């Protein structure tokens, strides 16, 4: 759901569709609060906001409106993808490194959970990791990193292959 603030800036209201998803939203808010100082991690605009929808009060999170996920990004021209790859790699490494440094493992790193925002001229792009419903916290950075490592490396290699980068 799109929502606008008083300055007409658009955001996404991520609302649960079931009681189980409401628990995940609460969990996700806790994770995002803990990761708030990490760069390239989805930021909460506002947590646990309530809106009246079809006569019922519903709760959800307000997050930034992005241009899409990495799957959508792969529809961009090859030249844009190739130019953006170093930024993708560095943004992702920084986000995941910070998450692991706080003992969090995402546990669902995939193209659907990495989002981007691109300037109109397609020269500036930022990638952020989002959707922390599956995240879990571990006792050490190493434990968190080992849980995410296989998924991260597999997705990174897939992205390189899709972009035609060795």
Short mmCIF file of N, CA, C and O in Angstrom, two decimals, residues 43-142:
data_model
loop_
_atom_site.label_atom_id
_atom_site.label_comp_id
_atom_site.label_asym_id
_atom_site.label_seq_id
_atom_site.Cartn_x
_atom_site.Cartn_y
_atom_site.Cartn_z
N UNK A 43 15.49 0.94 6.00
CA UNK A 43 15.21 1.73 7.20
C UNK A 43 13.71 1.83 7.42
O UNK A 43 12.94 1.95 6.47
N UNK A 44 13.34 1.83 8.68
CA UNK A 44 11.95 2.10 9.02
C UNK A 44 11.71 3.60 8.92
O UNK A 44 12.49 4.39 9.44
N UNK A 45 10.68 4.02 8.23
CA UNK A 45 10.25 5.42 8.28
C UNK A 45 9.45 5.60 9.56
O UNK A 45 9.62 6.56 10.29
N UNK A 46 8.60 4.61 9.82
CA UNK A 46 7.83 4.59 11.06
C UNK A 46 7.40 3.16 11.33
O UNK A 46 6.96 2.45 10.43
N UNK A 47 7.54 2.74 12.56
CA UNK A 47 7.15 1.38 12.92
C UNK A 47 5.72 1.35 13.44
O UNK A 47 5.19 2.34 13.92
N UNK A 48 5.10 0.21 13.33
CA UNK A 48 3.77 -0.07 13.88
C UNK A 48 2.78 1.08 13.76
O UNK A 48 2.30 1.62 14.75
N UNK A 49 2.50 1.46 12.54
CA UNK A 49 1.52 2.51 12.28
C UNK A 49 0.15 1.89 12.04
O UNK A 49 0.03 0.87 11.36
N UNK A 50 -0.87 2.51 12.58
CA UNK A 50 -2.22 2.00 12.40
C UNK A 50 -3.01 2.89 11.44
O UNK A 50 -2.90 4.11 11.50
N UNK A 51 -3.77 2.23 10.57
CA UNK A 51 -4.62 2.92 9.60
C UNK A 51 -5.99 2.27 9.63
O UNK A 51 -6.13 1.09 9.93
N UNK A 52 -6.99 3.05 9.27
CA UNK A 52 -8.34 2.53 9.16
C UNK A 52 -8.52 2.05 7.72
O UNK A 52 -8.43 2.85 6.78
N UNK A 53 -8.73 0.75 7.55
CA UNK A 53 -8.89 0.15 6.23
C UNK A 53 -10.18 -0.64 6.22
O UNK A 53 -10.35 -1.57 7.01
N UNK A 54 -11.08 -0.28 5.35
CA UNK A 54 -12.38 -0.96 5.24
C UNK A 54 -13.07 -1.07 6.60
O UNK A 54 -13.60 -2.12 6.96
N UNK A 55 -13.03 0.00 7.37
CA UNK A 55 -13.71 0.03 8.66
C UNK A 55 -13.00 -0.66 9.80
O UNK A 55 -13.51 -0.72 10.91
N UNK A 56 -11.79 -1.20 9.55
CA UNK A 56 -11.04 -1.89 10.60
C UNK A 56 -9.67 -1.25 10.77
O UNK A 56 -9.04 -0.84 9.80
N UNK A 57 -9.21 -1.19 12.00
CA UNK A 57 -7.87 -0.66 12.27
C UNK A 57 -6.86 -1.76 11.97
O UNK A 57 -6.99 -2.90 12.43
N UNK A 58 -5.86 -1.43 11.14
CA UNK A 58 -4.80 -2.38 10.81
C UNK A 58 -3.45 -1.75 11.08
O UNK A 58 -3.27 -0.55 10.92
N UNK A 59 -2.50 -2.60 11.47
CA UNK A 59 -1.16 -2.17 11.83
C UNK A 59 -0.18 -2.61 10.75
O UNK A 59 -0.31 -3.70 10.19
N UNK A 60 0.83 -1.78 10.49
CA UNK A 60 1.87 -2.14 9.54
C UNK A 60 3.07 -1.23 9.70
O UNK A 60 3.06 -0.29 10.50
N UNK A 61 4.11 -1.50 8.96
CA UNK A 61 5.34 -0.72 8.99
C UNK A 61 5.38 0.24 7.80
O UNK A 61 4.92 -0.11 6.71
N UNK A 62 5.96 1.40 8.00
CA UNK A 62 6.17 2.34 6.91
C UNK A 62 7.65 2.26 6.52
O UNK A 62 8.53 2.48 7.35
N UNK A 63 7.89 1.92 5.26
CA UNK A 63 9.25 1.80 4.75
C UNK A 63 9.39 2.64 3.48
O UNK A 63 8.38 3.00 2.87
N UNK A 64 10.63 2.95 3.09
CA UNK A 64 10.82 3.78 1.89
C UNK A 64 10.28 3.08 0.63
O UNK A 64 10.30 1.86 0.52
N UNK A 65 9.81 3.88 -0.29
CA UNK A 65 9.38 3.39 -1.59
C UNK A 65 10.64 3.24 -2.46
O UNK A 65 11.38 4.20 -2.66
N UNK A 66 10.89 2.03 -2.92
CA UNK A 66 12.06 1.75 -3.75
C UNK A 66 11.61 1.59 -5.20
O UNK A 66 10.42 1.51 -5.48
N UNK A 67 12.58 1.52 -6.12
CA UNK A 67 12.24 1.33 -7.53
C UNK A 67 11.88 -0.12 -7.84
O UNK A 67 11.21 -0.41 -8.82
N UNK A 68 12.35 -1.04 -7.02
CA UNK A 68 12.05 -2.45 -7.23
C UNK A 68 13.08 -3.32 -6.57
O UNK A 68 13.99 -2.83 -5.88
N UNK A 69 12.96 -4.62 -6.83
CA UNK A 69 13.96 -5.55 -6.31
C UNK A 69 14.97 -5.85 -7.42
O UNK A 69 14.86 -5.35 -8.54
N UNK A 70 15.97 -6.67 -7.10
CA UNK A 70 17.04 -6.94 -8.06
C UNK A 70 16.50 -7.68 -9.29
O UNK A 70 17.00 -7.48 -10.39
N UNK A 71 15.46 -8.48 -9.13
CA UNK A 71 14.88 -9.16 -10.30
C UNK A 71 14.39 -8.11 -11.30
O UNK A 71 14.64 -8.22 -12.50
N UNK A 72 13.71 -7.09 -10.81
CA UNK A 72 13.26 -6.01 -11.71
C UNK A 72 14.46 -5.27 -12.29
O UNK A 72 14.47 -4.90 -13.46
N UNK A 73 15.49 -5.06 -11.46
CA UNK A 73 16.69 -4.37 -11.93
C UNK A 73 17.34 -5.10 -13.11
O UNK A 73 17.89 -4.47 -14.01
N UNK A 74 17.26 -6.43 -13.12
CA UNK A 74 17.87 -7.19 -14.20
C UNK A 74 17.18 -6.96 -15.54
O UNK A 74 17.69 -7.38 -16.58
N UNK A 75 16.05 -6.26 -15.55
CA UNK A 75 15.40 -5.88 -16.80
C UNK A 75 16.04 -4.64 -17.42
O UNK A 75 15.73 -4.28 -18.56
N UNK A 76 16.92 -3.98 -16.65
CA UNK A 76 17.61 -2.80 -17.17
C UNK A 76 18.58 -3.22 -18.29
O UNK A 76 18.98 -4.39 -18.37
N UNK A 77 19.00 -2.28 -19.15
CA UNK A 77 19.98 -2.61 -20.19
C UNK A 77 21.27 -3.16 -19.58
O UNK A 77 21.67 -2.78 -18.47
N UNK A 78 21.92 -4.06 -20.29
CA UNK A 78 23.15 -4.69 -19.82
C UNK A 78 24.20 -3.67 -19.40
O UNK A 78 24.90 -3.86 -18.41
N UNK A 79 24.29 -2.56 -20.10
CA UNK A 79 25.29 -1.54 -19.76
C UNK A 79 25.03 -0.95 -18.37
O UNK A 79 25.97 -0.68 -17.61
N UNK A 80 23.77 -0.76 -18.02
CA UNK A 80 23.42 -0.24 -16.69
C UNK A 80 23.74 -1.27 -15.62
O UNK A 80 24.32 -0.95 -14.58
N UNK A 81 23.41 -2.54 -15.89
CA UNK A 81 23.69 -3.61 -14.94
C UNK A 81 25.20 -3.74 -14.70
O UNK A 81 25.65 -3.79 -13.56
N UNK A 82 25.97 -3.77 -15.78
CA UNK A 82 27.43 -3.92 -15.65
C UNK A 82 28.04 -2.74 -14.89
O UNK A 82 28.91 -2.93 -14.05
N UNK A 83 27.57 -1.55 -15.17
CA UNK A 83 28.10 -0.36 -14.48
C UNK A 83 27.73 -0.38 -13.00
O UNK A 83 28.49 0.07 -12.15
N UNK A 84 26.57 -0.94 -12.68
CA UNK A 84 26.09 -0.95 -11.29
C UNK A 84 26.66 -2.10 -10.47
O UNK A 84 26.59 -2.05 -9.24
N UNK A 85 27.23 -3.10 -11.12
CA UNK A 85 27.67 -4.28 -10.37
C UNK A 85 28.63 -3.97 -9.22
O UNK A 85 28.41 -4.47 -8.10
N UNK A 86 29.67 -3.17 -9.41
CA UNK A 86 30.56 -2.89 -8.26
C UNK A 86 29.81 -2.26 -7.08
O UNK A 86 30.09 -2.58 -5.92
N UNK A 87 28.85 -1.40 -7.36
CA UNK A 87 28.05 -0.76 -6.31
C UNK A 87 27.16 -1.80 -5.62
O UNK A 87 27.03 -1.83 -4.39
N UNK A 88 26.56 -2.68 -6.41
CA UNK A 88 25.75 -3.76 -5.86
C UNK A 88 26.59 -4.59 -4.90
O UNK A 88 26.18 -4.84 -3.76
N UNK A 89 27.76 -5.00 -5.34
CA UNK A 89 28.62 -5.85 -4.53
C UNK A 89 29.06 -5.14 -3.25
O UNK A 89 28.97 -5.70 -2.15
N UNK A 90 29.48 -3.89 -3.36
CA UNK A 90 29.95 -3.18 -2.16
C UNK A 90 28.80 -2.87 -1.20
O UNK A 90 28.95 -3.02 0.01
N UNK A 91 27.64 -2.45 -1.72
CA UNK A 91 26.49 -2.17 -0.85
C UNK A 91 26.04 -3.43 -0.11
O UNK A 91 25.75 -3.40 1.09
N UNK A 92 26.01 -4.54 -0.83
CA UNK A 92 25.56 -5.78 -0.23
C UNK A 92 26.55 -6.28 0.82
O UNK A 92 26.16 -6.69 1.91
N UNK A 93 27.84 -6.20 0.50
CA UNK A 93 28.86 -6.62 1.48
C UNK A 93 28.82 -5.75 2.73
O UNK A 93 28.94 -6.25 3.85
N UNK A 94 28.62 -4.46 2.55
CA UNK A 94 28.55 -3.56 3.71
C UNK A 94 27.32 -3.87 4.57
O UNK A 94 27.42 -3.95 5.79
N UNK A 95 26.18 -4.07 3.93
CA UNK A 95 24.95 -4.37 4.67
C UNK A 95 25.08 -5.68 5.43
O UNK A 95 24.80 -5.76 6.63
N UNK A 96 25.50 -6.72 4.72
CA UNK A 96 25.59 -8.04 5.33
C UNK A 96 26.68 -8.05 6.41
O UNK A 96 26.50 -8.64 7.48
N UNK A 97 27.79 -7.37 6.16
CA UNK A 97 28.85 -7.29 7.17
C UNK A 97 28.37 -6.64 8.45
O UNK A 97 28.66 -7.10 9.56
N UNK A 98 27.61 -5.58 8.33
CA UNK A 98 27.06 -4.89 9.50
C UNK A 98 26.04 -5.78 10.22
O UNK A 98 26.05 -5.89 11.45
N UNK A 99 25.18 -6.44 9.45
CA UNK A 99 24.20 -7.34 10.06
C UNK A 99 24.90 -8.44 10.85
O UNK A 99 24.55 -8.71 12.00
N UNK A 100 25.91 -9.06 10.24
CA UNK A 100 26.63 -10.12 10.91
C UNK A 100 27.39 -9.58 12.12
O UNK A 100 27.49 -10.27 13.15
N UNK A 101 27.90 -8.36 12.03
CA UNK A 101 28.59 -7.75 13.16
C UNK A 101 27.67 -7.53 14.36
O UNK A 101 28.13 -7.43 15.50
N UNK A 102 26.39 -7.47 14.09
CA UNK A 102 25.39 -7.35 15.17
C UNK A 102 24.76 -8.72 15.46
O UNK A 102 23.73 -8.80 16.11
N UNK A 103 25.39 -9.77 14.92
CA UNK A 103 25.01 -11.17 15.16
C UNK A 103 23.70 -11.58 14.48
O UNK A 103 23.09 -12.56 14.86
N UNK A 104 23.27 -10.82 13.48
CA UNK A 104 22.05 -11.17 12.74
C UNK A 104 22.40 -11.89 11.45
O UNK A 104 23.32 -11.50 10.74
N UNK A 105 21.63 -12.92 11.14
CA UNK A 105 21.68 -13.57 9.83
C UNK A 105 20.33 -13.30 9.16
O UNK A 105 19.28 -13.43 9.79
N UNK A 106 20.35 -12.91 7.91
CA UNK A 106 19.12 -12.61 7.17
C UNK A 106 18.31 -13.88 6.94
O UNK A 106 17.09 -13.88 7.10
N UNK A 107 18.99 -14.94 6.53
CA UNK A 107 18.43 -16.27 6.28
C UNK A 107 17.52 -16.36 5.06
O UNK A 107 16.98 -17.42 4.77
N UNK A 108 17.35 -15.27 4.33
CA UNK A 108 16.57 -15.31 3.09
C UNK A 108 17.12 -14.30 2.10
O UNK A 108 16.37 -13.61 1.42
N UNK A 109 18.45 -14.21 2.02
CA UNK A 109 19.05 -13.30 1.04
C UNK A 109 18.73 -13.82 -0.36
O UNK A 109 19.10 -14.93 -0.71
N UNK A 110 18.02 -13.05 -1.10
CA UNK A 110 17.64 -13.42 -2.46
C UNK A 110 17.40 -12.14 -3.24
O UNK A 110 17.32 -11.05 -2.66
N UNK A 111 17.28 -12.27 -4.54
CA UNK A 111 17.05 -11.10 -5.37
C UNK A 111 15.75 -10.38 -4.98
O UNK A 111 15.63 -9.18 -5.15
N UNK A 112 14.78 -11.12 -4.46
CA UNK A 112 13.51 -10.51 -4.06
C UNK A 112 13.65 -9.66 -2.80
O UNK A 112 12.77 -8.86 -2.50
N UNK A 113 14.74 -9.84 -2.05
CA UNK A 113 14.92 -9.13 -0.79
C UNK A 113 16.05 -8.12 -0.82
O UNK A 113 16.48 -7.62 0.22
N UNK A 114 16.54 -7.83 -1.99
CA UNK A 114 17.52 -6.77 -2.20
C UNK A 114 16.86 -5.76 -3.15
O UNK A 114 16.43 -6.11 -4.25
N UNK A 115 16.75 -4.53 -2.67
CA UNK A 115 15.99 -3.51 -3.39
C UNK A 115 16.93 -2.42 -3.90
O UNK A 115 18.06 -2.30 -3.43
N UNK A 116 16.45 -1.65 -4.86
CA UNK A 116 17.29 -0.58 -5.40
C UNK A 116 16.49 0.70 -5.59
O UNK A 116 15.27 0.69 -5.74
N UNK A 117 17.23 1.78 -5.58
CA UNK A 117 16.69 3.12 -5.89
C UNK A 117 17.69 3.72 -6.87
O UNK A 117 18.89 3.79 -6.59
N UNK A 118 17.20 4.17 -8.03
CA UNK A 118 18.08 4.68 -9.07
C UNK A 118 17.67 6.10 -9.47
O UNK A 118 16.48 6.41 -9.50
N UNK A 119 18.68 6.91 -9.75
CA UNK A 119 18.41 8.27 -10.22
C UNK A 119 17.79 8.22 -11.61
O UNK A 119 17.91 7.22 -12.33
N UNK A 120 17.12 9.28 -11.99
CA UNK A 120 16.44 9.33 -13.29
C UNK A 120 17.39 9.11 -14.46
O UNK A 120 17.03 8.49 -15.45
N UNK A 121 18.64 9.59 -14.32
CA UNK A 121 19.61 9.41 -15.41
C UNK A 121 20.31 8.05 -15.36
O UNK A 121 21.15 7.75 -16.19
N UNK A 122 19.95 7.21 -14.39
CA UNK A 122 20.45 5.85 -14.22
C UNK A 122 21.95 5.81 -13.92
O UNK A 122 22.60 4.79 -14.12
N UNK A 123 22.50 6.90 -13.40
CA UNK A 123 23.93 6.93 -13.08
C UNK A 123 24.20 6.66 -11.61
O UNK A 123 25.27 6.21 -11.25
N UNK A 124 23.24 6.98 -10.74
CA UNK A 124 23.41 6.75 -9.31
C UNK A 124 22.39 5.71 -8.86
O UNK A 124 21.21 5.82 -9.17
N UNK A 125 22.90 4.75 -8.11
CA UNK A 125 22.01 3.68 -7.65
C UNK A 125 22.45 3.25 -6.25
O UNK A 125 23.64 3.25 -5.95
N UNK A 126 21.48 2.93 -5.45
CA UNK A 126 21.74 2.38 -4.12
C UNK A 126 20.97 1.08 -3.99
O UNK A 126 19.82 0.97 -4.40
N UNK A 127 21.62 0.09 -3.39
CA UNK A 127 21.00 -1.19 -3.11
C UNK A 127 20.84 -1.32 -1.61
O UNK A 127 21.71 -0.91 -0.85
N UNK A 128 19.72 -1.88 -1.17
CA UNK A 128 19.49 -2.11 0.27
C UNK A 128 18.90 -3.50 0.47
O UNK A 128 18.14 -4.01 -0.37
N UNK A 129 19.26 -4.10 1.58
CA UNK A 129 18.71 -5.40 1.98
C UNK A 129 17.46 -5.13 2.80
O UNK A 129 17.44 -4.24 3.66
N UNK A 130 16.40 -5.86 2.52
CA UNK A 130 15.15 -5.70 3.26
C UNK A 130 14.49 -7.03 3.53
O UNK A 130 15.07 -8.09 3.26
N UNK A 131 13.28 -6.98 4.02
CA UNK A 131 12.45 -8.14 4.33
C UNK A 131 13.15 -9.07 5.33
O UNK A 131 13.72 -10.07 4.97
N UNK A 132 13.05 -8.69 6.60
CA UNK A 132 13.76 -9.40 7.67
C UNK A 132 12.88 -10.37 8.44
O UNK A 132 13.21 -10.75 9.57
N UNK A 133 11.79 -10.81 7.86
CA UNK A 133 10.89 -11.72 8.55
C UNK A 133 11.51 -13.06 8.91
O UNK A 133 11.09 -13.71 9.86
N UNK A 134 12.52 -13.49 8.16
CA UNK A 134 13.19 -14.78 8.44
C UNK A 134 14.47 -14.61 9.24
O UNK A 134 15.11 -15.60 9.58
N UNK A 135 14.87 -13.39 9.52
CA UNK A 135 16.14 -13.14 10.20
C UNK A 135 16.17 -13.78 11.58
O UNK A 135 15.13 -13.97 12.22
N UNK A 136 17.38 -14.11 12.01
CA UNK A 136 17.55 -14.67 13.35
C UNK A 136 18.87 -14.16 13.91
O UNK A 136 19.78 -13.82 13.16
N UNK A 137 18.96 -14.10 15.22
CA UNK A 137 20.16 -13.60 15.87
C UNK A 137 20.94 -14.78 16.45
O UNK A 137 20.36 -15.73 16.96
N UNK A 138 22.27 -14.68 16.35
CA UNK A 138 23.16 -15.75 16.78
C UNK A 138 24.09 -15.23 17.87
O UNK A 138 24.13 -14.03 18.15
N UNK A 139 24.85 -16.12 18.46
CA UNK A 139 25.73 -15.76 19.58
C UNK A 139 27.02 -15.07 19.11
O UNK A 139 27.65 -14.37 19.87
N UNK A 140 27.40 -15.32 17.85
CA UNK A 140 28.65 -14.75 17.35
C UNK A 140 28.48 -14.27 15.91
O UNK A 140 27.57 -14.72 15.20
N UNK A 141 29.37 -13.39 15.50
CA UNK A 141 29.40 -12.93 14.11
C UNK A 141 29.64 -14.11 13.17
O UNK A 141 29.01 -14.22 12.12
N UNK A 142 30.54 -15.01 13.57
CA UNK A 142 30.89 -16.16 12.72
C UNK A 142 29.68 -17.06 12.48
O UNK A 142 29.47 -17.55 11.38
#
